[in-house]
Coordinates of C-alpha atoms in Angstrom, one line a residue:
Chain X
M416 CA 142.2 81.3 155.1
E417 CA 139.3 83.5 154.0
E418 CA 139.8 82.3 150.5
L419 CA 139.6 78.7 151.7
K420 CA 136.4 79.5 153.6
T421 CA 134.7 81.0 150.6
Q422 CA 135.9 78.1 148.5
L423 CA 134.4 75.5 151.0
K424 CA 131.1 77.4 151.1
Q425 CA 130.9 77.3 147.3
Q426 CA 131.7 73.6 147.2
I427 CA 129.0 72.9 149.8
I428 CA 126.5 75.0 147.9
D429 CA 127.3 73.2 144.6
A430 CA 127.3 69.7 146.1
L431 CA 124.0 70.2 148.0
N432 CA 122.2 72.2 145.3
L433 CA 121.5 75.0 147.9
E434 CA 119.8 77.2 145.4
D435 CA 119.1 80.8 146.5
I436 CA 122.1 80.8 148.8
T437 CA 125.5 82.4 148.1
P438 CA 128.8 82.0 150.1
A439 CA 128.1 85.5 151.6
D440 CA 124.9 84.1 153.1
I441 CA 126.7 81.6 155.2
D442 CA 128.1 82.9 158.5
N443 CA 131.6 81.5 159.4
E444 CA 130.5 80.9 163.0
A445 CA 127.0 79.6 162.4
P446 CA 126.2 75.9 162.9
L447 CA 126.1 74.0 159.6
F448 CA 123.8 71.3 161.0
G449 CA 120.5 71.5 162.8
D450 CA 119.3 75.0 163.2
G451 CA 121.9 76.9 161.2
L452 CA 122.2 75.9 157.5
G453 CA 120.0 72.9 158.3
L454 CA 122.3 70.2 156.9
D455 CA 121.8 66.6 157.9
S456 CA 123.6 63.3 158.0
I457 CA 123.5 62.8 154.2
D458 CA 125.0 66.2 153.7
A459 CA 127.7 65.3 156.2
L460 CA 128.6 62.5 153.9
E461 CA 128.7 64.8 150.9
I462 CA 131.1 67.1 152.8
I463 CA 133.3 64.1 153.5
L464 CA 133.3 63.5 149.8
I465 CA 134.3 67.2 149.1
L466 CA 137.2 66.8 151.5
E467 CA 138.3 63.6 149.8
S468 CA 137.9 64.8 146.2
N469 CA 139.3 68.3 146.6
Y470 CA 141.7 68.1 149.6
G471 CA 142.8 64.5 149.7
I472 CA 141.5 64.1 153.2
H473 CA 140.1 60.7 154.0
I474 CA 137.6 60.2 156.8
A475 CA 136.5 56.7 157.6
N476 CA 133.9 57.3 160.3
A477 CA 131.2 59.8 159.6
G478 CA 130.3 60.0 163.3
E479 CA 133.7 61.1 164.3
A480 CA 133.8 63.8 161.7
R481 CA 130.7 65.5 163.1
P482 CA 132.6 67.9 165.5
L483 CA 134.8 69.1 162.6
F484 CA 131.7 70.2 160.7
K485 CA 130.4 72.4 163.4
S486 CA 130.9 75.6 161.4
I487 CA 132.7 76.9 158.4
N488 CA 135.5 78.1 160.8
T489 CA 136.1 74.6 162.3
L490 CA 135.9 73.0 158.9
A491 CA 138.4 75.4 157.4
D492 CA 140.8 75.0 160.3
F493 CA 140.6 71.2 159.8
V494 CA 141.1 71.4 156.1
A495 CA 144.1 73.8 156.4
A496 CA 145.8 71.5 158.9
N497 CA 145.2 68.3 157.0
K498 CA 145.0 68.9 153.3
K499 CA 147.5 67.0 151.1
Chain U
M1372 CA 76.8 36.4 157.1
V1373 CA 80.4 37.6 157.4
K1374 CA 82.7 35.3 155.6
S1375 CA 86.0 34.6 157.1
V1376 CA 89.2 33.0 155.8
N1377 CA 92.7 32.0 156.8
T1378 CA 95.7 33.0 154.8
Y1379 CA 98.3 30.2 154.6
L1380 CA 102.0 30.3 153.8
G1381 CA 102.5 27.5 151.3
K1382 CA 105.6 26.3 149.6
T1383 CA 108.8 28.4 150.0
A1384 CA 112.0 28.4 148.1
I1385 CA 115.1 30.6 148.5
W1386 CA 118.4 31.0 146.9
T1387 CA 121.1 32.9 148.8
G1388 CA 124.9 33.0 149.1
L1389 CA 124.5 29.9 151.4
G1390 CA 122.9 27.9 148.7
F1391 CA 119.6 26.8 147.2
G1392 CA 116.6 25.7 149.3
V1393 CA 115.0 26.8 152.6
V1394 CA 116.0 23.6 154.4
D1395 CA 119.6 23.8 153.2
N1396 CA 119.9 27.4 154.2
Y1397 CA 118.2 26.8 157.6
E1398 CA 120.6 23.9 158.4
K1399 CA 123.6 25.9 157.4
M1400 CA 122.6 28.8 159.6
L1401 CA 122.1 26.4 162.6
K1402 CA 125.7 25.3 162.0
G1403 CA 126.9 28.9 161.8
V1404 CA 128.0 28.8 158.1
T1405 CA 128.4 32.3 156.5
G1406 CA 127.5 32.8 152.8
L1407 CA 128.1 36.4 151.8
Q1408 CA 129.4 35.6 148.4
R1409 CA 127.6 35.9 145.0
I1410 CA 125.3 33.1 143.9
D1411 CA 126.9 30.9 141.3
I1412 CA 124.7 31.6 138.3
E1413 CA 125.1 33.8 135.1
G1414 CA 122.7 35.2 132.7
D1415 CA 122.1 33.3 129.4
G1416 CA 121.0 34.7 126.0
Q1417 CA 117.4 34.8 127.1
H1418 CA 117.3 35.9 130.7
S1419 CA 119.4 38.0 133.0
R1420 CA 121.2 36.6 136.0
L1421 CA 118.5 37.9 138.4
E1422 CA 115.7 36.7 136.2
R1423 CA 117.2 33.2 136.2
M1424 CA 117.5 33.3 140.0
M1425 CA 113.8 34.3 140.2
I1426 CA 112.6 31.7 137.7
R1427 CA 114.5 28.9 139.6
V1428 CA 112.8 29.7 142.9
I1429 CA 109.4 30.1 141.3
E1430 CA 109.7 26.7 139.5
E1431 CA 110.2 25.2 143.0
V1432 CA 107.0 26.6 144.5
K1433 CA 104.8 26.5 141.4
P1434 CA 103.6 22.9 141.4
G1435 CA 99.9 22.8 142.4
I1436 CA 99.3 26.5 141.5
D1437 CA 97.1 27.2 138.5
M1438 CA 99.2 29.6 136.5
T1439 CA 96.5 30.3 134.0
S1440 CA 93.7 31.2 136.5
E1441 CA 92.5 34.7 137.1
R1442 CA 92.4 33.8 140.7
T1443 CA 96.2 33.5 140.8
A1444 CA 98.5 36.5 141.1
M1445 CA 102.2 37.0 140.9
L1446 CA 103.6 39.7 143.2
F1447 CA 107.2 40.8 142.8
S1448 CA 109.4 42.5 145.4
T1449 CA 112.7 44.1 144.3
T1450 CA 114.5 47.3 144.9
K1451 CA 116.7 47.5 141.8
G1452 CA 115.8 44.5 139.5
N1453 CA 118.1 44.4 136.4
I1454 CA 120.0 47.5 137.4
A1455 CA 123.2 45.6 136.4
N1456 CA 122.2 46.3 132.8
L1457 CA 122.0 50.1 133.2
G1458 CA 124.3 52.2 131.1
I1459 CA 124.7 55.9 131.1
E1460 CA 122.0 56.4 128.5
C1461 CA 118.4 56.2 129.4
P1462 CA 117.1 52.7 128.6
E1463 CA 114.6 52.4 125.8
E1464 CA 111.0 51.5 126.4
G1465 CA 110.9 47.7 126.7
S1466 CA 114.3 47.4 128.3
D1467 CA 114.5 44.8 131.0
V1468 CA 115.8 47.6 133.4
Y1469 CA 112.2 48.6 133.8
L1470 CA 111.0 46.6 136.8
H1471 CA 107.6 45.8 135.4
K1472 CA 109.3 44.5 132.2
M1473 CA 111.6 42.3 134.2
A1474 CA 108.6 40.9 136.1
S1475 CA 106.7 40.3 132.8
R1476 CA 109.7 38.4 131.4
V1477 CA 109.8 36.2 134.5
C1478 CA 106.1 35.6 134.4
K1479 CA 106.3 34.5 130.8
A1480 CA 109.1 32.1 131.5
V1481 CA 107.1 30.4 134.3
G1482 CA 103.9 30.3 132.3
F1483 CA 101.9 32.8 134.2
V1484 CA 99.5 34.5 131.9
G1485 CA 98.3 37.5 134.1
K1486 CA 99.8 40.8 134.8
P1487 CA 102.4 40.9 137.6
I1488 CA 102.1 43.3 140.6
V1489 CA 105.5 44.8 141.5
V1490 CA 106.3 46.3 144.9
S1491 CA 109.5 48.4 145.2
N1492 CA 109.7 49.7 148.7
A1493 CA 113.4 49.8 149.6
C1494 CA 114.5 47.2 152.2
I1495 CA 111.0 46.4 153.5
S1496 CA 109.8 45.3 150.0
G1497 CA 109.8 41.6 150.8
V1498 CA 107.7 42.0 154.0
V1499 CA 105.4 44.5 152.2
A1500 CA 104.8 42.0 149.4
V1501 CA 103.8 39.3 151.8
V1502 CA 101.5 41.6 153.8
L1503 CA 100.0 42.8 150.5
A1504 CA 99.4 39.2 149.4
Q1505 CA 97.8 38.4 152.7
R1506 CA 95.5 41.4 152.4
L1507 CA 94.5 40.7 148.8
I1508 CA 93.7 37.1 149.6
N1509 CA 91.9 38.0 152.7
A1510 CA 89.8 40.4 150.7
G1511 CA 88.9 37.7 148.2
R1512 CA 90.8 39.1 145.2
Y1513 CA 92.8 36.0 144.6
D1514 CA 93.0 32.4 145.8
D1515 CA 96.8 32.0 145.4
I1516 CA 99.6 34.5 145.1
I1517 CA 103.2 33.6 144.3
V1518 CA 105.3 36.2 146.0
V1519 CA 108.7 36.4 144.5
G1520 CA 111.6 38.7 145.5
G1521 CA 115.1 39.2 144.3
D1522 CA 118.0 41.6 144.3
E1523 CA 121.5 41.2 143.1
M1524 CA 124.8 42.4 144.5
T1525 CA 125.8 45.0 141.9
E1526 CA 128.3 47.8 141.6
F1527 CA 125.3 50.1 141.5
T1528 CA 124.2 49.4 145.0
T1529 CA 127.6 48.5 146.5
S1530 CA 129.1 51.8 145.5
G1531 CA 126.1 53.6 147.0
F1532 CA 126.3 51.8 150.3
M1533 CA 130.0 52.4 150.4
A1534 CA 129.5 56.1 149.9
F1535 CA 127.1 56.0 152.8
K1536 CA 129.9 54.5 154.8
S1537 CA 127.5 51.8 156.1
V1538 CA 129.4 48.7 154.9
S1539 CA 131.4 46.7 157.4
E1540 CA 134.8 45.2 156.3
Q1541 CA 133.9 42.2 158.5
P1542 CA 130.8 40.0 158.4
C1543 CA 128.2 42.1 160.0
R1544 CA 127.5 41.8 163.8
P1545 CA 123.9 42.9 164.5
Y1546 CA 123.2 44.4 167.9
D1547 CA 126.8 43.9 169.1
A1548 CA 128.7 46.7 170.8
K1549 CA 131.4 46.4 168.1
R1550 CA 129.0 46.5 165.1
D1551 CA 130.2 48.8 162.4
G1552 CA 128.0 48.4 159.4
L1553 CA 126.2 46.0 157.2
S1554 CA 127.2 43.2 154.9
L1555 CA 125.6 43.1 151.5
G1556 CA 124.3 39.9 150.0
E1557 CA 122.1 38.7 147.2
A1558 CA 119.1 36.4 147.1
A1559 CA 115.9 35.4 145.4
G1560 CA 113.0 33.9 147.2
A1561 CA 109.5 32.7 146.4
V1562 CA 106.6 31.9 148.7
V1563 CA 103.0 30.8 148.1
V1564 CA 100.3 32.7 150.0
S1565 CA 97.0 31.0 149.7
N1566 CA 93.5 30.7 151.1
D1567 CA 93.6 26.9 150.5
R1568 CA 94.4 25.0 153.6
K1569 CA 95.6 22.0 151.5
K1570 CA 98.5 24.2 150.3
S1571 CA 99.5 25.2 153.8
H1572 CA 102.8 24.0 155.3
G1573 CA 101.6 24.6 158.8
I1574 CA 102.0 28.3 158.9
V1575 CA 99.5 31.1 158.7
V1576 CA 100.2 34.8 157.7
A1577 CA 98.2 36.2 160.6
G1578 CA 98.6 39.9 160.2
G1579 CA 100.9 42.6 158.9
S1580 CA 101.3 46.3 158.9
M1581 CA 103.5 49.1 157.6
S1582 CA 104.3 52.6 158.9
N1583 CA 106.5 55.6 158.1
D1584 CA 108.9 57.4 160.5
A1585 CA 108.2 60.9 159.0
N1586 CA 111.6 61.8 160.2
H1587 CA 114.4 61.4 157.6
I1588 CA 114.8 59.9 154.2
S1589 CA 117.9 57.7 155.1
G1590 CA 118.3 57.9 158.9
P1591 CA 115.9 55.8 161.0
S1592 CA 113.5 57.3 163.6
R1593 CA 115.1 58.5 166.8
T1594 CA 112.4 57.0 168.9
G1595 CA 111.5 53.7 167.2
E1596 CA 107.8 54.6 167.7
P1597 CA 106.6 54.1 164.1
L1598 CA 108.2 50.6 163.9
A1599 CA 106.7 49.7 167.3
E1600 CA 103.3 50.9 166.0
A1601 CA 103.6 48.7 162.9
I1602 CA 104.4 45.7 165.1
R1603 CA 101.5 46.5 167.5
Q1604 CA 99.1 46.8 164.5
A1605 CA 100.4 43.5 162.9
M1606 CA 99.8 41.7 166.3
G1607 CA 96.5 43.5 167.0
E1608 CA 94.8 42.5 163.8
P1609 CA 94.6 38.8 164.7
G1610 CA 94.5 39.8 168.4
I1611 CA 97.8 38.2 169.5
A1612 CA 99.0 39.1 173.0
N1613 CA 102.7 39.8 173.7
D1614 CA 102.9 36.7 175.8
D1615 CA 102.1 34.5 172.8
I1616 CA 104.9 35.9 170.7
S1617 CA 107.6 33.2 170.7
F1618 CA 110.4 35.1 168.9
V1619 CA 111.2 38.2 166.8
N1620 CA 113.2 38.0 163.6
A1621 CA 114.2 41.6 163.3
H1622 CA 115.9 43.6 160.4
G1623 CA 119.3 43.7 162.2
T1624 CA 121.4 45.2 159.5
A1625 CA 124.2 46.0 162.0
T1626 CA 124.5 49.7 161.2
V1627 CA 124.8 51.7 164.4
Y1628 CA 121.6 53.6 163.8
N1629 CA 119.3 50.8 162.5
D1630 CA 120.0 48.5 165.5
E1631 CA 119.6 51.4 167.9
M1632 CA 116.2 52.3 166.5
E1633 CA 115.1 48.7 166.5
S1634 CA 116.0 48.3 170.2
K1635 CA 113.9 51.2 171.1
A1636 CA 111.0 50.0 169.0
I1637 CA 111.1 46.4 170.4
N1638 CA 110.9 47.9 173.9
L1639 CA 108.0 50.2 173.0
A1640 CA 106.2 47.1 171.6
G1641 CA 107.0 45.3 174.9
L1642 CA 108.9 42.5 173.2
Q1643 CA 112.3 43.1 174.7
D1644 CA 112.3 39.7 176.6
K1645 CA 111.5 37.6 173.5
P1646 CA 114.3 35.8 171.8
L1647 CA 115.3 38.0 168.9
N1648 CA 117.7 37.3 166.0
S1649 CA 119.0 38.7 162.8
L1650 CA 119.9 36.5 159.8
K1651 CA 122.1 39.1 158.1
P1652 CA 125.4 37.6 159.4
Y1653 CA 124.6 34.4 157.4
I1654 CA 123.3 35.8 154.1
G1655 CA 124.0 39.5 154.3
H1656 CA 121.5 42.2 153.6
T1657 CA 119.7 41.0 150.5
L1658 CA 117.7 44.3 150.1
G1659 CA 114.4 43.7 148.3
A1660 CA 114.6 40.0 148.8
S1661 CA 115.6 40.2 152.5
G1662 CA 112.0 40.3 153.9
L1663 CA 110.9 37.4 151.8
V1664 CA 113.9 35.2 152.4
E1665 CA 113.9 35.9 156.1
I1666 CA 110.1 35.1 156.3
A1667 CA 110.8 31.7 154.7
I1668 CA 113.5 31.0 157.3
A1669 CA 111.4 32.4 160.2
A1670 CA 108.6 29.9 159.1
E1671 CA 111.2 27.1 159.3
E1672 CA 112.2 28.3 162.8
L1673 CA 108.6 28.3 163.9
R1674 CA 108.0 24.8 162.5
H1675 CA 111.2 23.4 164.2
G1676 CA 111.0 25.3 167.5
M1677 CA 114.4 26.8 167.0
V1678 CA 115.6 30.4 167.0
I1679 CA 118.8 30.6 165.0
G1680 CA 121.6 32.4 166.8
T1681 CA 122.8 35.8 165.7
K1682 CA 126.4 34.9 164.6
G1683 CA 129.1 37.3 165.7
F1684 CA 127.1 38.6 168.6
E1685 CA 129.0 39.0 171.9
T1686 CA 128.0 42.1 173.9
L1687 CA 124.8 44.0 173.5
G1688 CA 125.5 47.4 172.1
T1689 CA 122.0 49.0 171.8
P1690 CA 120.6 51.7 174.1
M1691 CA 117.6 49.5 175.1
P1692 CA 117.7 45.8 176.2
L1693 CA 117.2 43.0 173.7
N1694 CA 117.3 39.3 174.1
V1695 CA 119.9 38.4 171.5
S1696 CA 122.2 35.4 171.6
A1697 CA 124.9 34.0 169.3
E1698 CA 123.7 30.5 170.2
N1699 CA 120.8 28.6 168.7
R1700 CA 117.9 28.4 171.1
S1701 CA 115.1 25.9 171.5
V1702 CA 111.8 27.7 172.0
T1703 CA 108.2 26.6 172.4
M1704 CA 106.5 28.1 169.4
K1705 CA 103.1 29.8 168.8
H1706 CA 103.7 33.1 166.8
C1707 CA 106.6 35.1 165.6
V1708 CA 107.1 38.7 164.4
K1709 CA 109.2 39.5 161.4
S1710 CA 110.1 43.2 161.0
A1711 CA 112.0 45.4 158.5
S1712 CA 112.9 49.0 158.1
G1713 CA 114.3 50.9 155.1
F1714 CA 115.2 54.1 153.4
G1715 CA 112.4 56.5 152.9
G1716 CA 111.5 56.0 156.6
C1717 CA 109.5 52.9 156.0
N1718 CA 108.8 50.1 158.5
A1719 CA 107.0 46.8 158.1
A1720 CA 106.0 43.9 160.4
V1721 CA 104.3 40.6 159.8
V1722 CA 103.1 38.0 162.2
L1723 CA 103.4 34.3 161.3
S1724 CA 101.5 31.7 163.4
L1725 CA 101.6 28.0 163.7
E1726 CA 98.3 26.9 162.2
E1727 CA 96.9 25.4 165.4
Y1728 CA 97.1 28.8 167.1
S1729 CA 95.6 30.8 164.2
K1730 CA 92.2 32.3 163.9
E1731 CA 90.2 32.9 160.8
R1732 CA 89.8 36.5 159.7
A1733 CA 86.7 38.3 158.5
V1734 CA 86.6 39.2 154.9
P1735 CA 86.1 43.0 154.6
S1736 CA 83.2 44.4 152.7
M1737 CA 84.2 47.1 150.3
T1738 CA 82.9 50.6 150.9
D1739 CA 82.6 53.4 148.4
V1740 CA 85.3 56.0 148.4
K1741 CA 85.2 59.6 147.4
C1742 CA 88.0 61.9 146.1
L1743 CA 88.5 65.0 148.4
H1744 CA 91.2 66.6 146.3
R1745 CA 93.0 65.9 143.1
C1746 CA 96.2 67.4 141.6
T1747 CA 97.6 66.8 138.2
M1748 CA 100.9 67.9 136.7
K1749 CA 101.8 67.5 133.0
N1750 CA 103.3 69.5 130.2
G1751 CA 103.8 72.6 132.3
E1752 CA 100.3 72.7 133.7
L1753 CA 99.4 72.1 137.3
S1754 CA 95.7 71.7 138.1
V1755 CA 94.0 71.3 141.5
D1756 CA 90.5 69.9 141.6
G1757 CA 90.1 70.5 137.9
E1758 CA 91.3 74.2 138.0
L1759 CA 94.4 75.3 136.3
V1760 CA 96.7 76.8 139.0
V1761 CA 100.0 77.1 137.2
K1762 CA 100.9 77.2 133.5
S1763 CA 104.4 77.3 132.3
E1764 CA 106.3 76.9 129.0
A1765 CA 109.5 76.2 130.8
D1766 CA 111.4 72.9 131.6
F1767 CA 110.5 70.9 134.6
G1768 CA 113.1 72.5 136.9
T1769 CA 111.9 76.0 136.2
F1770 CA 108.2 75.0 136.4
A1771 CA 108.8 73.2 139.7
R1772 CA 110.7 76.3 141.1
D1773 CA 107.8 78.5 140.0
V1774 CA 105.3 76.3 141.9
Y1775 CA 107.6 76.0 144.9
H1776 CA 107.7 79.8 145.3
R1777 CA 103.9 79.8 145.8
Q1778 CA 104.3 77.4 148.7
D1779 CA 106.0 77.3 152.1
A1780 CA 109.8 77.8 151.9
N1781 CA 111.7 74.6 152.8
M1782 CA 115.3 74.6 151.8
K1783 CA 115.3 70.8 151.6
F1784 CA 113.3 71.1 148.4
F1785 CA 116.4 72.0 146.4
K1786 CA 118.2 68.8 147.5
M1787 CA 115.3 66.6 146.2
T1788 CA 115.3 64.9 142.8
D1789 CA 112.8 66.1 140.2
M1790 CA 110.4 63.2 141.0
C1791 CA 110.4 64.0 144.7
K1792 CA 109.9 67.7 143.9
M1793 CA 106.9 66.8 141.8
G1794 CA 105.2 64.6 144.4
Y1795 CA 106.1 67.0 147.2
L1796 CA 104.6 70.0 145.5
A1797 CA 101.4 68.2 144.4
S1798 CA 100.8 66.7 147.8
N1799 CA 101.0 70.2 149.4
Y1800 CA 98.0 71.1 147.4
V1801 CA 96.0 67.9 148.0
L1802 CA 96.6 67.9 151.8
K1803 CA 96.0 71.6 152.3
D1804 CA 93.2 72.2 154.9
V1805 CA 92.8 68.5 155.7
D1806 CA 92.8 67.7 159.4
Y1807 CA 94.4 64.4 160.3
K1808 CA 96.5 62.6 162.9
P1809 CA 99.8 61.0 161.9
Y1810 CA 98.4 57.4 161.5
D1811 CA 95.2 58.5 159.7
I1812 CA 96.8 58.7 156.3
A1813 CA 98.6 56.2 154.1
I1814 CA 100.3 56.9 150.7
V1815 CA 100.1 54.4 147.9
M1816 CA 101.7 55.5 144.7
S1817 CA 102.7 53.9 141.4
N1818 CA 104.7 54.8 138.3
K1819 CA 106.3 53.2 135.3
S1820 CA 110.0 54.0 135.6
S1821 CA 110.5 53.5 139.3
S1822 CA 113.4 55.7 140.3
L1823 CA 115.2 55.4 136.9
D1824 CA 115.7 59.1 136.7
A1825 CA 117.7 59.2 139.9
D1826 CA 119.4 55.9 139.1
L1827 CA 120.8 57.5 135.9
T1828 CA 122.1 60.4 138.0
H1829 CA 123.8 58.1 140.5
W1830 CA 125.3 56.0 137.7
R1831 CA 126.4 58.9 135.5
I1832 CA 128.3 60.5 138.3
Q1833 CA 130.5 57.4 138.5
K1834 CA 130.5 56.1 134.9
R1835 CA 130.4 59.3 132.8
D1836 CA 131.9 61.9 135.1
N1837 CA 134.3 59.6 136.8
Q1838 CA 133.4 61.0 140.2
P1839 CA 133.0 59.0 143.4
A1840 CA 129.4 57.9 144.2
S1841 CA 127.4 60.6 145.9
P1842 CA 125.4 59.6 149.0
A1843 CA 122.9 62.4 148.3
A1844 CA 122.3 61.0 144.8
F1845 CA 122.2 57.3 145.9
V1846 CA 119.6 57.8 148.6
Y1847 CA 117.1 58.8 145.9
T1848 CA 117.6 55.6 143.8
L1849 CA 114.4 54.1 145.3
P1850 CA 110.9 55.1 144.1
N1851 CA 109.4 55.2 147.6
I1852 CA 111.6 58.1 148.7
V1853 CA 109.1 60.6 147.2
M1854 CA 106.6 59.3 149.7
G1855 CA 109.2 59.6 152.5
E1856 CA 109.6 63.3 151.6
I1857 CA 105.8 63.8 151.6
A1858 CA 105.6 62.0 155.0
I1859 CA 108.3 64.1 156.6
K1860 CA 106.8 67.4 155.4
N1861 CA 103.3 66.5 156.4
G1862 CA 103.9 64.3 159.5
I1863 CA 102.3 61.2 157.9
K1864 CA 103.1 58.0 159.7
G1865 CA 100.7 55.6 157.9
E1866 CA 102.1 53.1 155.3
T1867 CA 103.9 54.4 152.2
T1868 CA 103.6 51.7 149.6
F1869 CA 105.0 52.0 146.0
L1870 CA 104.0 49.8 143.1
V1871 CA 105.6 49.8 139.6
T1872 CA 103.5 49.1 136.6
D1873 CA 103.5 49.6 132.8
S1874 CA 100.5 51.9 132.6
K1875 CA 98.7 54.7 134.4
N1876 CA 95.5 52.9 133.7
D1877 CA 96.5 50.0 135.9
E1878 CA 94.0 50.2 138.8
T1879 CA 96.0 48.0 141.3
A1880 CA 97.2 50.9 143.4
K1881 CA 93.8 52.6 143.6
D1882 CA 92.1 49.3 144.3
Y1883 CA 94.5 48.7 147.1
A1884 CA 93.9 52.2 148.4
R1885 CA 90.2 51.5 148.4
L1886 CA 90.8 48.2 150.3
L1887 CA 92.8 50.1 153.0
L1888 CA 89.9 52.5 153.4
S1889 CA 87.3 49.7 153.4
E1890 CA 89.1 47.8 156.1
G1891 CA 89.1 51.0 158.2
R1892 CA 92.9 51.1 158.5
Y1893 CA 93.1 54.7 157.5
K1894 CA 90.8 57.8 157.2
Y1895 CA 92.6 59.0 154.1
V1896 CA 94.8 57.5 151.4
L1897 CA 96.9 59.7 149.2
T1898 CA 97.2 57.7 146.0
G1899 CA 98.0 58.1 142.3
W1900 CA 100.6 58.2 139.6
C1901 CA 104.0 59.9 140.0
E1902 CA 106.1 59.4 136.8
L1903 CA 109.2 61.4 135.9
L1904 CA 112.0 60.4 133.6
E1905 CA 114.5 62.7 131.9
G1906 CA 112.3 65.8 132.0
N1907 CA 109.1 64.0 130.9
Y1908 CA 106.6 63.9 133.6
E1909 CA 103.1 63.1 134.5
L1910 CA 101.5 63.2 138.0
D1911 CA 97.9 62.5 138.9
I1912 CA 97.2 62.1 142.6
E1913 CA 94.1 62.1 144.7
L1914 CA 93.2 62.2 148.4
L1915 CA 90.6 59.5 148.9
T1916 CA 88.4 58.9 151.9
T1917 CA 85.4 56.8 152.7
K1918 CA 81.9 58.1 151.8
F1919 CA 81.1 58.3 155.5
N1920 CA 83.9 60.8 156.3

């Protein structure tokens, strides 16, 4: 699970060009959107793309996906349960 | 003596998925016909498909216009032009993928000898072009302007909107509780804007205005306040009261967020009781053509006293009340508002009036302007007010990072494209220590390659790297996004207008900035050149103000 979390962090950093940030800088519990990492709705779409390309998880409605993206922990739980 | 003029809407022609001609389109819409398919035309050896669409609509409105006069202008509105011809290699100079080149080719085909003006301002382009035409004519720059707009349905844009998950599988249903996204369409349109009453078809372009949300580059404002302000300003110019607005033709893309924002804006503007419609269910979202095509239809509605129904509408699904109906409505007409909103946070509104209710407008006298601050970036050198601030031998990315580390940290910087980084960094120097309120400043920029650098990124992800389209890459495939980034960072809510031209020496943008200041619309205009393509870059921007400030 820790490996998956680090992997997700690196994929997010790569996809969003978050220079100056390493996986270690991202707290597993901290909010990804808003105050935490400061991601926004376009970034949410990029994360959906990461899930599709790397884990075979398809999400049709970006709005519904929002709670899953609360933190690295919630995202990793979701990926672990749904990856193909 | 103060001279005053009226700005008339002359001949109009449109070509959409429904067919050719304004009357044909209008009648089909009244009957509830949907035309979301591609237009039946192909490119020939000489002209691309889009150019042929544009040439056809111009030929329809051209009779009676002196195409060889210096008092005539041609103003183009498009988001992506001939993007269908883009490959994974950077197109050579002279390629028709360059918007100004496309415009020149069309001008040549229709016998126009002057230099075209090209507006590329996301989905509000068409409305901006008509507002710009009205302002240029009102200021006495031209007698007649042919405004022509066009955008094609291409894999380039479709893949991007799909990645944004904003395309509905059904024909779109604006303002409805069950709306789930937009329908893409394609169209070309041409309208004549003139100071000559003889060319009028009974309609006057009474006023217009633009604003920026200063909120997000793709998501619309959460309050709708900037769109409401654009509508208020557009009505305020000719002094039209809310009671005299007969209907509103809104943007109505049927994405959840756009329609939500519009409902808030319409209420803030006090127009929630006015019959309101969206034409997108009939012809789809035709992007850079949409404002123009919908203005042509709105003029037809004004003339006939009919508000076309919003097909597919059943139950209102917006947070604030709107007067939408699926049925056509017979309305007593005086004036109407046409609005649009787009990526980069931009909003536009224009007011059309039946001629008998219109008032002449005073011609502004031009005032002198002065430059408060200037910033240039080229070949690794950044200068502010003539002094070299940063010198670097490195590539643009390293150079930009170096400059960035001298300014406020903002993580969003790293997500930006190079062109946005450049404009963003330079504007921070130019706006430093300047005291202003959100609506005090406008931004008017121009360049040569539009957003081609970002276009190549979006296209290469799909065609070279065989990856799915990236929403974060797609959102930057519009040149006005750089102004959106500057507006967000600096809280600028005035208009953000982008022109594409073949040369830095083209004075159109600066002349327009001067006009905005002379008319007293803004205290400051941030204006200049912002060109970046494949690592080659040149920026030269100034903060202008009137001599009295």
